[in-house]
Amino acid sequence: SIIIPRNSRLDRAARERTTSLYLPDRHIPMLPPEISNGQCSLLQGSRRCAISYLFDFDQEFGLTDNTIVPSVIINKSKLSYDDVNVILDSEDHNLSETMQILNLAADTLYAQRMDMGAVELERVELSIRVDQEKNISLTTRTGYSAADHIVSELMILTNAMTARYFKDHQIPAIYRTQAEADFSGLDEVDNATVRRYMMIRKLRPMELNLDPKPHAMLGTDVYCQATSPIRRYSDLAMQRQLTSCIRGNKPSYNRDDLTDEISLIERNRSLNAIWSRREWYWFAKYMEQYPDLALKAVVLEVRDRDILVELKDFGSRLTMKQSDQVNVGDELYVRVTHADAWDGLLRLSQVAAPEAAAM
């Protein structure tokens, strides 16, 4: 927020863009690369102004105290997720003990959130990348690695503590809230894919709110987002608000200002639709290349004229005409009979189980 003063030309441009867009074939940053990859990036060995969250834990990793302070830091180790996973599997790395402690802390934080009613929905995550020659590569993963787990739990803790700071000091803030869902009856659903889909259907929508309320899915009493100021403008605004207050100054935003920011976020939800359409375009282009590929699918819904299935290896959901009598939870094999990336069409048909299943 010091590098990007409010109402500066850079700030107005970032506010207009709202967020960075990570598309399969390109990256459209919210901020210029010299800012996002330079001054605001934790480059190894470089001094950076920061906001530090200092957490005190007891021996059982129960949180006993926390403080939020302005700071100057030097990043001594630039580590990727893969690097951290390797360190966690090693006993002789100089960071092994530190990472093991962080992993244990993350386990405890996760268990505490689950006890508070948090909902964990594990599904296949699909990543699509397109190089300069328009070659499409798809990678998938299920679940989280230990490194993902550490970063996720510490991010949730940090955002929750930011929200509690705002609430306790009666500072205007944009809270992310979600009412509790009713999952009764889902224990009787045997198929894990179907049960996850039905849980998603029952989730209450996330809302942006100026009043602090619980976030049921995360299992927190209050929550806001402030950890990604380089790629989300609302996070930049919340960091600006936080920085001002911990320095003893008056808040940068009042409630009316934040009402305008919420309206801006709501108006720009179309960016999510752009991202979704672009992802689907390249997925359809990829499928055009493999018309004879046998794909595993799970039936999620049986309707009057069609069925909804999830492709197990990609986590994608599509409708298709029902050829044979099927029931929810049935697993079958399908192939792509028609793909039109421009129109976003993928048509499937059921096929016999191959002797050696593809994928």
Short mmCIF file of C-alpha atoms in Angstrom, two decimals:
data_model
loop_
_atom_site.label_atom_id
_atom_site.label_comp_id
_atom_site.label_asym_id
_atom_site.label_seq_id
_atom_site.Cartn_x
_atom_site.Cartn_y
_atom_site.Cartn_z
CA SER A 1 0.00 0.00 0.00
CA ILE A 2 3.04 2.31 0.46
CA ILE A 3 4.29 1.41 -3.02
CA ILE A 4 0.77 1.86 -4.42
CA PRO A 5 -0.81 4.94 -2.78
CA ARG A 6 -4.58 5.12 -2.81
CA ASN A 7 -6.03 7.01 -5.80
CA SER A 8 -2.68 7.09 -7.58
CA ARG A 9 -2.67 6.24 -11.31
CA LEU A 10 -1.33 2.79 -10.50
CA ASP A 11 -4.02 2.26 -7.87
CA ARG A 12 -6.82 3.36 -10.19
CA ALA A 13 -5.55 1.00 -12.91
CA ALA A 14 -5.38 -1.91 -10.46
CA ARG A 15 -8.87 -1.11 -9.15
CA GLU A 16 -10.24 -1.09 -12.68
CA ARG A 17 -8.74 -4.52 -13.38
CA THR A 18 -9.85 -5.86 -9.97
CA THR A 19 -7.77 -9.03 -10.20
CA SER A 20 -5.04 -10.83 -12.11
CA LEU A 21 -6.27 -13.32 -14.67
CA TYR A 22 -4.41 -16.62 -15.00
CA LEU A 23 -5.57 -18.09 -18.30
CA PRO A 24 -4.17 -21.28 -19.87
CA ASP A 25 -2.46 -19.36 -22.67
CA ARG A 26 -1.63 -16.07 -20.99
CA HIS A 27 -1.34 -14.15 -17.73
CA ILE A 28 -2.97 -10.73 -17.43
CA PRO A 29 -1.57 -9.18 -14.23
CA MET A 30 -3.42 -6.66 -12.10
CA LEU A 31 -0.16 -4.79 -11.52
CA PRO A 32 2.81 -4.15 -13.86
CA PRO A 33 5.43 -6.96 -13.75
CA GLU A 34 8.09 -4.60 -12.41
CA ILE A 35 5.85 -4.17 -9.35
CA SER A 36 4.42 -7.69 -8.92
CA ASN A 37 7.67 -9.48 -9.80
CA GLY A 38 9.98 -6.83 -8.40
CA GLN A 39 9.23 -4.40 -5.60
CA CYS A 40 6.34 -6.46 -4.22
CA SER A 41 7.96 -9.87 -4.67
CA LEU A 42 9.83 -11.68 -1.89
CA LEU A 43 13.03 -12.07 -3.87
CA GLN A 44 15.69 -14.05 -2.08
CA GLY A 45 18.19 -11.86 -0.23
CA SER A 46 16.25 -8.62 -0.78
CA ARG A 47 14.93 -6.35 1.99
CA ARG A 48 11.19 -5.86 1.80
CA CYS A 49 8.64 -3.86 3.78
CA ALA A 50 6.01 -6.25 5.08
CA ILE A 51 3.27 -6.91 7.59
CA SER A 52 4.38 -9.67 9.99
CA TYR A 53 2.01 -11.90 11.94
CA LEU A 54 3.67 -13.20 15.11
CA PHE A 55 1.94 -16.26 16.56
CA ASP A 56 2.68 -17.86 19.93
CA PHE A 57 1.81 -21.55 20.30
CA ASP A 58 2.03 -23.87 23.29
CA GLN A 59 3.60 -27.34 23.07
CA GLU A 60 0.34 -28.81 21.74
CA PHE A 61 0.22 -26.08 19.07
CA GLY A 62 -2.65 -24.28 20.72
CA LEU A 63 -2.56 -20.59 19.81
CA THR A 64 -1.86 -18.51 22.92
CA ASP A 65 -1.17 -15.05 21.49
CA ASN A 66 -0.72 -13.17 18.24
CA THR A 67 0.52 -9.76 17.14
CA ILE A 68 0.39 -7.94 13.81
CA VAL A 69 3.26 -5.51 13.21
CA PRO A 70 4.84 -3.54 10.34
CA SER A 71 8.25 -4.98 9.56
CA VAL A 72 11.22 -5.17 7.25
CA ILE A 73 12.17 -8.72 6.26
CA ILE A 74 14.78 -10.53 4.20
CA ASN A 75 13.75 -13.75 2.48
CA LYS A 76 16.71 -16.08 3.05
CA SER A 77 15.35 -19.14 1.21
CA LYS A 78 13.29 -19.19 -1.96
CA LEU A 79 11.48 -22.53 -1.84
CA SER A 80 8.96 -24.09 -4.21
CA TYR A 81 6.23 -26.45 -3.04
CA ASP A 82 8.29 -29.35 -4.37
CA ASP A 83 11.34 -28.09 -2.45
CA VAL A 84 9.37 -28.08 0.81
CA ASN A 85 8.01 -31.57 0.20
CA VAL A 86 11.55 -32.85 -0.35
CA ILE A 87 12.74 -31.13 2.84
CA LEU A 88 9.89 -32.71 4.82
CA ASP A 89 11.01 -36.13 3.63
CA SER A 90 14.60 -35.40 4.61
CA GLU A 91 16.23 -35.51 8.04
CA ASP A 92 19.55 -33.81 7.29
CA HIS A 93 18.41 -30.58 5.60
CA ASN A 94 19.06 -27.43 7.64
CA LEU A 95 15.34 -26.55 7.39
CA SER A 96 13.99 -30.04 8.15
CA GLU A 97 13.12 -29.32 11.79
CA THR A 98 11.49 -25.99 10.94
CA MET A 99 9.32 -27.51 8.23
CA GLN A 100 8.33 -30.45 10.45
CA ILE A 101 7.21 -28.00 13.15
CA LEU A 102 5.21 -26.01 10.61
CA ASN A 103 3.64 -29.22 9.34
CA LEU A 104 2.58 -30.24 12.85
CA ALA A 105 1.18 -26.77 13.47
CA ALA A 106 -0.78 -26.98 10.20
CA ASP A 107 -2.19 -30.39 11.23
CA THR A 108 -3.42 -28.91 14.52
CA LEU A 109 -4.91 -25.82 12.87
CA TYR A 110 -6.70 -28.04 10.36
CA ALA A 111 -8.11 -30.28 13.12
CA GLN A 112 -9.34 -27.23 15.02
CA ARG A 113 -11.16 -25.95 11.95
CA MET A 114 -12.75 -29.35 11.37
CA ASP A 115 -13.96 -29.32 14.98
CA MET A 116 -15.56 -25.94 14.25
CA GLY A 117 -17.53 -27.44 11.37
CA ALA A 118 -15.23 -26.74 8.42
CA VAL A 119 -15.99 -28.64 5.22
CA GLU A 120 -13.26 -30.33 3.20
CA LEU A 121 -14.22 -31.11 -0.41
CA GLU A 122 -11.45 -33.07 -2.08
CA ARG A 123 -11.75 -33.30 -5.85
CA VAL A 124 -9.58 -33.60 -8.93
CA GLU A 125 -7.91 -30.27 -9.76
CA LEU A 126 -7.29 -29.74 -13.45
CA SER A 127 -4.53 -27.42 -14.67
CA ILE A 128 -4.35 -26.47 -18.36
CA ARG A 129 -1.29 -24.82 -19.90
CA VAL A 130 -0.79 -23.70 -23.50
CA ASP A 131 2.68 -22.85 -24.81
CA GLN A 132 3.61 -20.38 -27.54
CA GLU A 133 3.19 -23.06 -30.21
CA LYS A 134 -0.37 -23.70 -28.89
CA ASN A 135 0.56 -27.13 -27.53
CA ILE A 136 -1.90 -28.02 -24.77
CA SER A 137 -0.83 -29.86 -21.65
CA LEU A 138 -3.16 -31.09 -18.92
CA THR A 139 -2.09 -32.02 -15.41
CA THR A 140 -4.32 -33.22 -12.62
CA ARG A 141 -3.94 -33.81 -8.94
CA THR A 142 -6.12 -35.04 -6.13
CA GLY A 143 -5.70 -33.71 -2.63
CA TYR A 144 -2.95 -31.57 -1.20
CA SER A 145 0.73 -32.15 -0.62
CA ALA A 146 2.26 -31.37 2.77
CA ALA A 147 3.60 -28.07 1.41
CA ASP A 148 0.13 -27.11 0.12
CA HIS A 149 -1.28 -28.03 3.53
CA ILE A 150 1.16 -25.77 5.39
CA VAL A 151 0.59 -22.76 3.12
CA SER A 152 -3.19 -23.23 3.12
CA GLU A 153 -3.55 -23.44 6.90
CA LEU A 154 -1.22 -20.51 7.58
CA MET A 155 -3.03 -18.43 4.98
CA ILE A 156 -6.41 -19.19 6.56
CA LEU A 157 -5.00 -18.42 10.02
CA THR A 158 -3.54 -15.11 8.80
CA ASN A 159 -6.75 -14.00 7.12
CA ALA A 160 -8.83 -15.02 10.13
CA MET A 161 -6.54 -13.06 12.46
CA THR A 162 -6.78 -10.04 10.17
CA ALA A 163 -10.58 -10.23 10.36
CA ARG A 164 -10.49 -10.55 14.16
CA TYR A 165 -8.22 -7.51 14.39
CA PHE A 166 -10.70 -5.48 12.35
CA LYS A 167 -13.63 -6.78 14.40
CA ASP A 168 -11.99 -6.24 17.81
CA HIS A 169 -10.93 -2.70 16.92
CA GLN A 170 -14.21 -1.88 15.13
CA ILE A 171 -12.39 -1.05 11.91
CA PRO A 172 -14.46 -1.15 8.70
CA ALA A 173 -13.57 -4.22 6.65
CA ILE A 174 -14.82 -6.50 3.87
CA TYR A 175 -15.66 -9.82 5.50
CA ARG A 176 -16.21 -13.05 3.62
CA THR A 177 -19.09 -14.89 5.22
CA GLN A 178 -20.92 -18.14 4.59
CA ALA A 179 -23.90 -19.59 6.42
CA GLU A 180 -23.84 -23.21 7.58
CA ALA A 181 -25.19 -25.82 5.18
CA ASP A 182 -27.47 -28.75 5.98
CA PHE A 183 -25.73 -31.98 4.94
CA SER A 184 -28.22 -34.31 6.61
CA GLY A 185 -28.85 -37.54 4.73
CA LEU A 186 -25.58 -37.51 2.78
CA ASP A 187 -23.96 -40.15 5.00
CA GLU A 188 -26.14 -42.68 3.21
CA VAL A 189 -24.56 -41.84 -0.18
CA ASP A 190 -21.90 -44.47 -0.84
CA ASN A 191 -20.16 -43.04 -3.91
CA ALA A 192 -17.62 -40.40 -2.82
CA THR A 193 -17.87 -38.46 -6.09
CA VAL A 194 -21.65 -38.24 -5.86
CA ARG A 195 -21.53 -37.31 -2.18
CA ARG A 196 -19.06 -34.50 -2.90
CA TYR A 197 -21.27 -33.19 -5.71
CA MET A 198 -24.35 -33.25 -3.47
CA MET A 199 -22.43 -31.42 -0.74
CA ILE A 200 -21.43 -28.72 -3.21
CA ARG A 201 -25.07 -28.33 -4.24
CA LYS A 202 -26.05 -27.84 -0.60
CA LEU A 203 -23.38 -25.26 0.20
CA ARG A 204 -24.71 -21.80 0.96
CA PRO A 205 -23.26 -19.02 -1.22
CA MET A 206 -20.30 -17.04 0.03
CA GLU A 207 -21.17 -13.39 0.66
CA LEU A 208 -19.22 -10.17 0.99
CA ASN A 209 -20.30 -8.33 4.10
CA LEU A 210 -19.37 -5.29 6.15
CA ASP A 211 -20.57 -7.03 9.32
CA PRO A 212 -18.44 -9.82 10.85
CA LYS A 213 -20.12 -13.21 10.57
CA PRO A 214 -18.82 -16.80 10.49
CA HIS A 215 -17.43 -18.53 7.42
CA ALA A 216 -18.92 -22.00 7.85
CA MET A 217 -16.96 -23.83 5.16
CA LEU A 218 -13.62 -22.66 6.58
CA GLY A 219 -14.68 -23.18 10.19
CA THR A 220 -13.78 -19.64 11.31
CA ASP A 221 -15.81 -17.15 13.33
CA VAL A 222 -14.72 -14.29 11.04
CA TYR A 223 -12.72 -14.16 7.83
CA CYS A 224 -11.44 -11.69 5.28
CA GLN A 225 -8.88 -11.87 2.48
CA ALA A 226 -5.72 -9.80 2.73
CA THR A 227 -2.91 -12.17 1.74
CA SER A 228 -2.87 -11.61 -2.05
CA PRO A 229 -2.54 -7.85 -2.61
CA ILE A 230 -0.53 -8.36 -5.80
CA ARG A 231 -3.33 -10.20 -7.59
CA ARG A 232 -6.61 -9.12 -5.91
CA TYR A 233 -7.55 -5.49 -5.46
CA SER A 234 -9.82 -6.19 -2.47
CA ASP A 235 -6.81 -7.74 -0.69
CA LEU A 236 -4.76 -4.65 -1.53
CA ALA A 237 -7.49 -2.48 0.00
CA MET A 238 -7.60 -4.60 3.16
CA GLN A 239 -3.80 -4.46 3.50
CA ARG A 240 -3.97 -0.70 3.06
CA GLN A 241 -6.62 -0.55 5.80
CA LEU A 242 -4.59 -2.80 8.10
CA THR A 243 -1.29 -0.97 7.53
CA SER A 244 -2.87 2.37 8.33
CA CYS A 245 -4.40 1.15 11.58
CA ILE A 246 -1.42 -0.77 12.99
CA ARG A 247 0.66 2.37 12.43
CA GLY A 248 -1.79 4.31 14.61
CA ASN A 249 -3.40 6.26 11.78
CA LYS A 250 -7.08 6.52 10.98
CA PRO A 251 -8.57 3.87 8.65
CA SER A 252 -8.02 4.42 4.94
CA TYR A 253 -11.61 3.39 4.19
CA ASN A 254 -14.95 4.06 5.91
CA ARG A 255 -18.03 1.87 5.53
CA ASP A 256 -19.33 3.84 2.55
CA ASP A 257 -15.98 3.45 0.79
CA LEU A 258 -16.05 -0.32 1.34
CA THR A 259 -19.65 -0.53 0.16
CA ASP A 260 -18.39 0.89 -3.14
CA GLU A 261 -15.56 -1.67 -3.17
CA ILE A 262 -18.02 -4.53 -2.64
CA SER A 263 -20.16 -3.20 -5.50
CA LEU A 264 -17.08 -3.13 -7.72
CA ILE A 265 -16.22 -6.74 -6.85
CA GLU A 266 -19.79 -7.85 -7.55
CA ARG A 267 -19.83 -6.04 -10.90
CA ASN A 268 -16.61 -7.71 -11.95
CA ARG A 269 -17.67 -11.29 -11.27
CA SER A 270 -17.77 -11.53 -15.06
CA LEU A 271 -13.99 -12.01 -14.89
CA ASN A 272 -14.59 -15.43 -13.36
CA ALA A 273 -16.83 -16.24 -16.31
CA ILE A 274 -14.07 -15.18 -18.72
CA TRP A 275 -11.60 -17.46 -16.94
CA SER A 276 -14.08 -20.36 -16.93
CA ARG A 277 -14.91 -19.99 -20.63
CA ARG A 278 -11.21 -19.83 -21.55
CA GLU A 279 -10.43 -22.93 -19.51
CA TRP A 280 -13.30 -24.78 -21.13
CA TYR A 281 -12.22 -23.66 -24.62
CA TRP A 282 -8.77 -25.20 -24.21
CA PHE A 283 -10.18 -28.32 -22.56
CA ALA A 284 -12.45 -28.82 -25.58
CA LYS A 285 -9.48 -28.22 -27.91
CA TYR A 286 -7.53 -30.87 -26.05
CA MET A 287 -10.41 -33.35 -26.29
CA GLU A 288 -10.69 -32.73 -30.04
CA GLN A 289 -7.30 -34.44 -30.36
CA TYR A 290 -8.45 -37.68 -28.69
CA PRO A 291 -11.83 -38.69 -30.11
CA ASP A 292 -11.24 -42.40 -29.38
CA LEU A 293 -10.09 -41.95 -25.79
CA ALA A 294 -12.14 -44.00 -23.32
CA LEU A 295 -12.89 -41.91 -20.23
CA LYS A 296 -14.14 -43.02 -16.85
CA ALA A 297 -17.27 -41.19 -15.69
CA VAL A 298 -19.58 -41.23 -12.68
CA VAL A 299 -23.30 -40.52 -12.98
CA LEU A 300 -24.22 -37.56 -10.77
CA GLU A 301 -27.82 -36.95 -11.83
CA VAL A 302 -30.41 -38.78 -13.93
CA ARG A 303 -32.83 -36.38 -15.62
CA ASP A 304 -35.76 -36.73 -17.99
CA ARG A 305 -33.77 -36.19 -21.17
CA ASP A 306 -30.14 -36.55 -20.18
CA ILE A 307 -27.72 -37.40 -17.39
CA LEU A 308 -25.00 -35.40 -15.68
CA VAL A 309 -21.64 -37.12 -15.33
CA GLU A 310 -18.24 -36.24 -13.90
CA LEU A 311 -15.12 -37.30 -15.79
CA LYS A 312 -13.12 -38.97 -13.01
CA ASP A 313 -9.70 -38.19 -14.44
CA PHE A 314 -10.42 -34.50 -15.02
CA GLY A 315 -13.08 -33.52 -12.46
CA SER A 316 -15.12 -31.94 -15.28
CA ARG A 317 -18.92 -32.23 -15.37
CA LEU A 318 -20.91 -32.62 -18.58
CA THR A 319 -24.37 -33.64 -19.67
CA MET A 320 -24.96 -36.46 -22.13
CA LYS A 321 -27.84 -38.39 -23.57
CA GLN A 322 -28.73 -41.56 -21.76
CA SER A 323 -28.26 -44.65 -23.93
CA ASP A 324 -28.59 -47.44 -21.37
CA GLN A 325 -30.52 -47.36 -18.13
CA VAL A 326 -28.22 -45.93 -15.45
CA ASN A 327 -28.52 -44.85 -11.84
CA VAL A 328 -26.83 -42.17 -9.77
CA GLY A 329 -23.44 -43.45 -8.67
CA ASP A 330 -22.95 -45.80 -11.61
CA GLU A 331 -19.50 -45.74 -13.17
CA LEU A 332 -19.25 -46.05 -16.92
CA TYR A 333 -16.99 -45.32 -19.87
CA VAL A 334 -17.60 -42.55 -22.39
CA ARG A 335 -15.85 -41.00 -25.35
CA VAL A 336 -16.08 -37.62 -27.05
CA THR A 337 -18.25 -37.84 -30.20
CA HIS A 338 -18.20 -34.13 -30.99
CA ALA A 339 -16.03 -31.25 -29.81
CA ASP A 340 -16.41 -27.62 -30.78
CA ALA A 341 -14.12 -25.36 -28.80
CA TRP A 342 -15.54 -22.13 -30.23
CA ASP A 343 -19.09 -23.00 -29.16
CA GLY A 344 -17.90 -24.71 -25.99
CA LEU A 345 -19.54 -27.99 -26.96
CA LEU A 346 -18.45 -31.46 -25.89
CA ARG A 347 -20.76 -34.32 -26.69
CA LEU A 348 -20.26 -37.72 -25.09
CA SER A 349 -21.55 -41.19 -25.73
CA GLN A 350 -21.32 -44.30 -23.61
CA VAL A 351 -18.94 -47.04 -24.74
CA ALA A 352 -18.12 -50.52 -23.55
CA ALA A 353 -15.42 -50.86 -20.94
CA PRO A 354 -12.06 -51.27 -22.70
CA GLU A 355 -9.83 -54.19 -21.86
CA ALA A 356 -7.18 -51.76 -20.58
CA ALA A 357 -8.89 -48.58 -19.45
CA ALA A 358 -7.41 -45.37 -20.80
CA MET A 359 -6.07 -42.80 -18.36
#
